[in-house]
Amino acid sequence: MDMVNFDERQILANGEIIYRQRAEIEAIADSICDVGFDLLLFTSSGGSQAMLDPFAFYIRHASRLPVENILSAELLLGGCNRITNRTVAFLTSKSGDTAETLKAARWLKTQGVRLVSVVGQADSPLEKLSSDTVVYGSGRPQELVFYLLIGRILHRSGCFAEYPRFADELKNLAFALAQVRKQADAKCRQYALDYCREPYNIWIGSGDLWPTAYSYSMCVLEESQWIRTKSVSSPEFFHGTLELLEKDVCTTLLLTEGPTRALDERVREFAARHTQKLTCFDTRDYELPGISPEFRPWLSPVVMAAVLQRISKNLEQITGHSLDIRRYYRKESY
Amino acid sequence: MDMVNFDERQILANGEIIYRQRAEIEAIADSICDVGFDLLLFTSSGGSQAMLDPFAFYIRHASRLPVENILSAELLLGGCNRITNRTVAFLTSKSGDTAETLKAARWLKTQGVRLVSVVGQADSPLEKLSSDTVVYGSGRPQELVFYLLIGRILHRSGCFAEYPRFADELKNLAFALAQVRKQADAKCRQYALDYCREPYNIWIGSGDLWPTAYSYSMCVLEESQWIRTKSVSSPEFFHGTLELLEKDVCTTLLLTEGPTRALDERVREFAARHTQKLTCFDTRDYELPGISPEFRPWLSPVVMAAVLQRISKNLEQITGHSLDIRRYYRKESY
């Protein structure tokens, strides 16, 4: 059977939209390094924040550069005490008009913070507030913008010597992720068939894949399929949620190739003994043609997003519940 | 009917165990300030980390002192890039031998970090590694140690002028929290009766009460009652979980008196329109005899813990499922 809702040419074209802006993106990074900074701040809302969080994680693991990541709603209420006029903030929003993100941008501007925004729509309110903007339009994956931006900043700071080769190979990223989708589809379709009616789903991940476990369960399964979930990080699973495991409790574990992999493997070993409904999605299982093995630890979030997208596409078709239906989101005011 | 499993004299005695150590605790704070520091780090595991997190929150909101809070398991894998030999780390563990916390302590010691531990057991492995230790034994609430320790550090740093009066009033904390339990019991018993068989429970909170929402649902309902939960912070609720609300979906909201209260009120307004099973626990509903109104915003976590304890005590009696039964925790190795 053909893969549901899969268009490889479109995926490649969407990658190209971002990659062809490489020089402009790297120029923003260079300018940030030339001017200097005392904090790199990642702030947005919901799924957008989850997309940003791994980049704060990479900076912490690869360097001693000062970094914070915090939801815009919490930032606005005093959640970060390191902001100065030498801070550089990275914000992202598909629409460029997410209310809390925009409010945070306005407040940061009053503090003299340099705003770098990454948005889907040109000429959005967020772009108007920002010193630097990358518009990705229908470009995918958006993470590619940040691999180039943050990778280059790390390189310029002496913490990522191999970056130029990494950036060259990122030309192949969209193609590699299309191949991941093909490798993952059969397993993901079966997963969707088996578990689309489960009353409760535990999702587990860690490190650079914790934001993926958190946001896929919340922003896709809950928001667009109305499926009940609980997400918990791999280390925290052992401080409570483990007690819920029984042989028929649907449990999904994401395994990263990043530094926290051992935490995920510990969950796998335990959960395999206590539920018959354990599914492990492991980025290591997928070939990435055109990407050197040494760079794989940076790419777990985009590889996993490609895998999980195949669950979404199949789920939507199997349940007949479009990914675009909402009860409340952007339909009611609140 | 009498309150289930409630002994006011014991509660007062347990508060006294900690309060009588006030001078020693403040001396630790003074020594930390005399020596100087470049980072205040809060690290532990599970419910202990959730108990610590509000103190990092208070430091961020009241000062520009450098602060980080991170799970020990993640710290060990490179999750914090600010550690130096001028860092002071705060760790807590009831047993004093929680595996990950202890490993983090050992690693921090190799980095020259000063370790301040707060433990239930004397002579534990954690105490042996630490420069300073407070043993609370059966003292409760453990947060009292941190109000004295962190309050004094903020005071010495010029960020909490009213601290001496706050610390004086904390002498009344255990009594005030006993009165909270009495005020809350009828509502909590009814809550336990109404919802002890719910198949899915959404728990929501923000800011200094987010760790409470997170850990009560995970470390009490999941771990000790095997009740299925999903916890989500008040701002994030609107980025996915809101779509799950239907008239019969059991939803519990915690309202703080801290700086993020507006985020909770927004959830209340929305959720009240979409489920008939909404319960709000609001710290503002409870009188705190002996505590000045100006200090209430520091105390939401301990007030809420006193309220929620009345759910636990009633739940255990209603379901006949002791809070001490475990399937796996500390029964299996993993």
Coordinates of N, CA and C in Angstrom, one line a residue, chain A residues 45-46 59-61 63-65 68 71 73-74 77-79 81-84 100 199-200 214 218-219 222-223 226-232 235-236 238-246 249 259-260 263 266 270 273-274 326-329 332-334, chain B residues 45-46 59-61 63-65 68 71 73-74 77-79 81-84 100 199-200 214 218-219 222-223 226-232 235-236 238-246 249 259-260 263 266 270 273-274 326-329 332-334:
Chain A
S45 N 6.2 29.8 22.9 CA 5.0 29.2 23.5 C 4.7 27.8 22.9
G46 N 4.2 26.9 23.8 CA 3.7 25.6 23.3 C 4.7 24.8 22.4
I59 N 23.6 23.9 23.4 CA 24.5 24.9 23.9 C 25.1 24.5 25.3
R60 N 24.2 24.1 26.2 CA 24.6 23.7 27.5 C 25.6 22.5 27.4
H61 N 25.4 21.6 26.5 CA 26.2 20.4 26.5 C 27.5 20.7 25.7
S63 N 29.1 23.8 25.3 CA 29.8 25.0 25.6 C 29.5 25.5 27.0
R64 N 30.2 26.6 27.4 CA 29.8 27.3 28.6 C 29.2 28.6 28.3
L65 N 28.6 28.8 27.1 CA 27.9 30.0 26.8 C 26.7 30.2 27.7
E68 N 19.5 30.5 28.5 CA 18.2 30.2 29.2 C 17.1 29.8 28.2
L71 N 9.3 29.6 28.7 CA 8.1 30.0 28.1 C 7.8 31.5 28.2
A73 N 5.1 33.2 28.5 CA 4.1 33.5 29.5 C 4.9 33.7 30.9
E74 N 5.8 32.8 31.1 CA 6.5 32.8 32.4 C 7.6 33.9 32.4
L77 N 6.2 37.2 33.5 CA 5.9 37.3 34.9 C 7.2 37.2 35.8
G78 N 8.3 37.5 35.2 CA 9.5 37.6 36.0 C 10.3 36.3 36.1
G79 N 10.1 35.4 35.2 CA 10.7 34.0 35.3 C 12.2 34.0 35.0
N81 N 16.0 36.1 35.5 CA 16.6 37.2 36.1 C 17.9 37.6 35.5
R82 N 18.2 37.2 34.3 CA 19.5 37.4 33.7 C 19.4 38.4 32.5
I83 N 18.3 39.0 32.2 CA 18.1 39.8 31.0 C 18.8 41.1 31.2
T84 N 19.6 41.5 30.2 CA 20.2 42.8 30.1 C 20.1 43.3 28.7
E100 N 1.2 35.4 23.4 CA 2.2 35.5 24.5 C 3.6 35.8 24.0
P199 N -7.4 4.2 26.0 CA -7.9 5.3 26.9 C -6.8 6.1 27.5
Y200 N -5.6 5.7 27.5 CA -4.5 6.4 28.3 C -3.2 6.0 27.7
Y214 N 7.0 15.5 25.1 CA 6.1 16.4 25.7 C 5.2 17.0 24.6
M218 N 1.1 16.3 23.6 CA 0.2 17.3 23.9 C -0.3 18.1 22.6
C219 N 0.6 18.4 21.7 CA 0.2 19.3 20.6 C -0.3 18.5 19.4
E222 N -3.2 15.1 21.9 CA -4.3 15.7 22.6 C -5.0 16.7 21.8
E223 N -4.2 17.7 21.2 CA -4.8 18.8 20.6 C -5.6 18.4 19.3
W226 N -7.5 14.4 20.2 CA -8.3 14.2 21.4 C -8.0 12.9 22.1
I227 N -6.8 12.5 22.1 CA -6.3 11.2 22.7 C -5.7 11.6 24.0
R228 N -6.0 10.9 25.1 CA -5.5 11.2 26.4 C -4.1 10.7 26.6
T229 N -3.2 11.6 27.1 CA -1.8 11.2 27.3 C -1.3 11.7 28.7
K230 N -0.2 11.1 29.0 CA 0.7 11.5 30.1 C 2.1 11.5 29.6
S231 N 2.8 12.6 29.6 CA 4.2 12.5 29.2 C 5.1 12.7 30.5
V232 N 6.1 12.0 30.5 CA 7.1 12.1 31.7 C 8.5 11.8 31.2
P235 N 14.1 10.0 33.4 CA 14.5 9.9 34.8 C 13.3 10.0 35.8
E236 N 12.4 10.9 35.5 CA 11.3 11.1 36.4 C 10.3 9.9 36.4
F238 N 10.7 7.0 36.9 CA 11.0 6.2 38.1 C 10.6 6.8 39.4
H239 N 10.1 8.0 39.4 CA 9.7 8.6 40.7 C 8.2 8.8 40.8
G240 N 7.4 7.8 40.2 CA 6.0 7.8 40.3 C 5.2 7.1 39.2
T241 N 5.4 7.5 38.0 CA 4.6 7.0 36.9 C 4.8 5.5 36.7
L242 N 6.0 5.0 37.0 CA 6.2 3.6 36.9 C 5.2 2.7 37.5
E243 N 4.6 3.2 38.6 CA 3.6 2.3 39.3 C 2.3 2.1 38.5
L244 N 2.1 2.9 37.4 CA 0.9 2.7 36.6 C 1.1 1.6 35.6
L245 N 2.3 1.1 35.4 CA 2.5 0.1 34.4 C 1.8 -1.2 34.8
E246 N 1.0 -1.7 33.8 CA 0.3 -3.0 33.9 C 0.4 -3.6 32.5
V249 N -1.2 -1.4 29.6 CA -1.1 0.0 29.6 C -0.1 0.5 28.5
P259 N 23.2 12.7 24.7 CA 23.9 12.3 25.9 C 23.0 11.6 26.9
T260 N 21.7 11.7 26.9 CA 20.9 11.1 27.9 C 20.4 9.7 27.5
L263 N 19.4 7.0 30.1 CA 18.2 7.2 30.8 C 17.0 6.5 30.1
R266 N 17.3 2.6 30.3 CA 16.8 2.1 31.6 C 15.3 2.0 31.7
F270 N 13.1 -1.7 32.0 CA 12.0 -1.9 33.0 C 10.6 -2.1 32.4
R273 N 9.4 -5.3 30.8 CA 9.1 -6.4 31.7 C 7.6 -6.2 32.3
H274 N 7.0 -5.0 32.1 CA 5.8 -4.8 32.8 C 4.6 -4.4 32.0
R326 N -10.5 21.4 15.6 CA -10.3 21.8 17.0 C -11.7 22.1 17.6
R327 N -11.8 21.8 18.9 CA -13.0 22.2 19.7 C -12.9 23.7 20.1
Y328 N -11.7 24.1 20.5 CA -11.6 25.4 21.2 C -10.5 26.3 20.6
Y329 N -9.3 25.7 20.3 CA -8.1 26.4 20.0 C -8.4 27.4 18.8
E332 N -12.4 29.9 20.1 CA -13.0 30.6 21.2 C -12.0 31.6 21.7
S333 N -12.4 32.7 22.4 CA -11.4 33.5 23.0 C -11.3 33.1 24.5
Y334 N -10.1 33.2 25.0 CA -9.8 32.8 26.4 C -8.5 33.5 26.8
Chain B
S45 N 16.0 14.7 43.0 CA 15.2 13.8 42.1 C 13.8 13.8 42.6
G46 N 12.9 13.6 41.6 CA 11.5 13.3 41.9 C 10.8 14.4 42.7
I59 N 14.1 32.9 44.2 CA 15.3 33.7 43.9 C 15.3 34.4 42.6
R60 N 14.8 33.8 41.6 CA 14.7 34.5 40.3 C 13.8 35.7 40.3
H61 N 12.7 35.5 41.1 CA 11.7 36.6 41.1 C 12.1 37.8 42.1
S63 N 15.4 38.5 43.0 CA 16.8 39.0 43.0 C 17.4 38.7 41.6
R64 N 18.6 39.2 41.4 CA 19.4 38.8 40.2 C 20.5 37.8 40.6
L65 N 20.4 37.1 41.7 CA 21.4 36.1 42.1 C 21.4 35.0 41.1
E68 N 20.2 28.0 39.3 CA 19.8 27.0 38.4 C 19.1 25.9 39.2
L71 N 17.3 18.4 37.6 CA 17.3 17.1 38.2 C 18.7 16.5 38.2
A73 N 19.8 13.5 37.7 CA 20.1 12.6 36.6 C 20.5 13.4 35.4
E74 N 19.9 14.6 35.2 CA 20.3 15.4 34.0 C 21.5 16.2 34.2
L77 N 24.5 14.2 33.4 CA 24.8 14.0 31.9 C 25.1 15.3 31.2
G78 N 25.5 16.3 32.0 CA 26.0 17.6 31.4 C 24.9 18.6 31.2
G79 N 23.9 18.6 32.0 CA 22.7 19.5 31.8 C 22.9 20.9 32.3
N81 N 25.8 24.1 32.5 CA 27.2 24.5 32.1 C 27.7 25.6 32.9
R82 N 27.2 25.8 34.1 CA 27.6 27.0 34.9 C 28.4 26.6 36.2
I83 N 28.7 25.3 36.4 CA 29.3 24.8 37.6 C 30.8 25.3 37.7
T84 N 31.2 25.9 38.8 CA 32.6 26.1 39.1 C 32.9 25.8 40.6
E100 N 20.5 8.7 42.4 CA 20.9 9.8 41.5 C 21.4 11.0 42.2
P199 N -11.2 7.8 35.5 CA -10.2 7.1 34.7 C -9.1 8.0 34.2
Y200 N -9.2 9.3 34.4 CA -8.2 10.2 33.9 C -8.4 11.6 34.6
Y214 N 2.6 19.0 39.5 CA 3.4 18.0 38.9 C 3.7 16.8 39.8
M218 N 1.9 13.0 40.3 CA 2.8 11.9 40.0 C 3.2 11.1 41.2
C219 N 3.7 11.8 42.2 CA 4.3 11.1 43.4 C 3.2 10.6 44.4
E222 N -0.4 8.9 41.2 CA 0.1 7.8 40.4 C 0.9 6.8 41.2
E223 N 1.8 7.3 42.0 CA 2.7 6.3 42.7 C 2.0 5.6 43.8
W226 N -2.2 4.7 42.2 CA -2.3 4.1 40.9 C -3.5 4.7 40.1
I227 N -3.6 6.0 40.3 CA -4.6 6.8 39.6 C -4.0 7.5 38.4
R228 N -4.6 7.5 37.2 CA -4.0 8.0 36.0 C -4.2 9.5 36.0
T229 N -3.1 10.2 35.7 CA -3.1 11.7 35.6 C -2.4 12.2 34.4
K230 N -2.6 13.5 34.2 CA -1.9 14.3 33.2 C -1.7 15.6 33.9
S231 N -0.5 16.1 34.1 CA -0.3 17.4 34.7 C 0.2 18.3 33.6
V232 N -0.2 19.5 33.6 CA 0.2 20.5 32.6 C 0.2 21.9 33.3
P235 N 0.0 28.0 31.6 CA 0.1 28.6 30.3 C 0.1 27.5 29.2
E236 N 0.7 26.4 29.4 CA 0.8 25.3 28.4 C -0.5 24.6 28.2
F238 N -3.2 25.8 27.4 CA -3.8 26.3 26.2 C -3.2 26.0 24.9
H239 N -2.1 25.2 25.0 CA -1.4 24.8 23.7 C -1.6 23.3 23.5
G240 N -2.7 22.8 23.9 CA -3.0 21.4 23.5 C -4.0 20.7 24.4
T241 N -3.7 20.7 25.7 CA -4.6 19.9 26.6 C -6.0 20.4 26.7
L242 N -6.2 21.7 26.5 CA -7.5 22.2 26.5 C -8.5 21.5 25.6
E243 N -8.1 20.9 24.5 CA -9.0 20.2 23.6 C -9.6 18.9 24.2
L244 N -9.0 18.4 25.3 CA -9.5 17.2 25.9 C -10.7 17.5 26.8
L245 N -11.0 18.8 27.1 CA -12.1 19.1 28.1 C -13.4 18.8 27.4
E246 N -14.2 18.0 28.2 CA -15.6 17.7 27.9 C -16.3 17.8 29.2
V249 N -14.9 15.4 32.1 CA -13.5 15.2 32.3 C -13.0 15.9 33.6
P259 N 3.4 35.2 41.7 CA 3.3 36.2 40.6 C 2.6 35.6 39.4
T260 N 2.4 34.3 39.3 CA 1.7 33.7 38.1 C 0.2 33.5 38.2
L263 N -2.3 33.5 35.3 CA -2.3 32.4 34.4 C -3.3 31.3 34.9
R266 N -6.9 32.4 34.3 CA -7.4 32.3 32.9 C -7.8 30.8 32.7
F270 N -11.8 29.5 31.7 CA -12.1 28.6 30.5 C -12.6 27.3 30.9
R273 N -16.3 26.7 31.9 CA -17.3 26.7 30.9 C -17.3 25.3 30.2
H274 N -16.3 24.4 30.4 CA -16.2 23.3 29.5 C -16.2 21.9 30.3
R326 N 3.3 -0.3 47.1 CA 4.0 -0.1 45.8 C 4.0 -1.4 45.0
R327 N 3.9 -1.2 43.7 CA 4.1 -2.4 42.8 C 5.6 -2.6 42.6
Y328 N 6.3 -1.5 42.3 CA 7.7 -1.7 41.9 C 8.8 -0.9 42.7
Y329 N 8.3 0.4 43.1 CA 9.3 1.3 43.6 C 10.0 0.8 44.9
E332 N 11.7 -3.5 43.3 CA 12.5 -4.2 42.2 C 13.7 -3.4 42.0
S333 N 14.7 -4.0 41.4 CA 15.9 -3.2 41.0 C 15.7 -2.8 39.5
Y334 N 16.1 -1.6 39.2 CA 16.0 -1.1 37.8 C 16.9 0.0 37.6

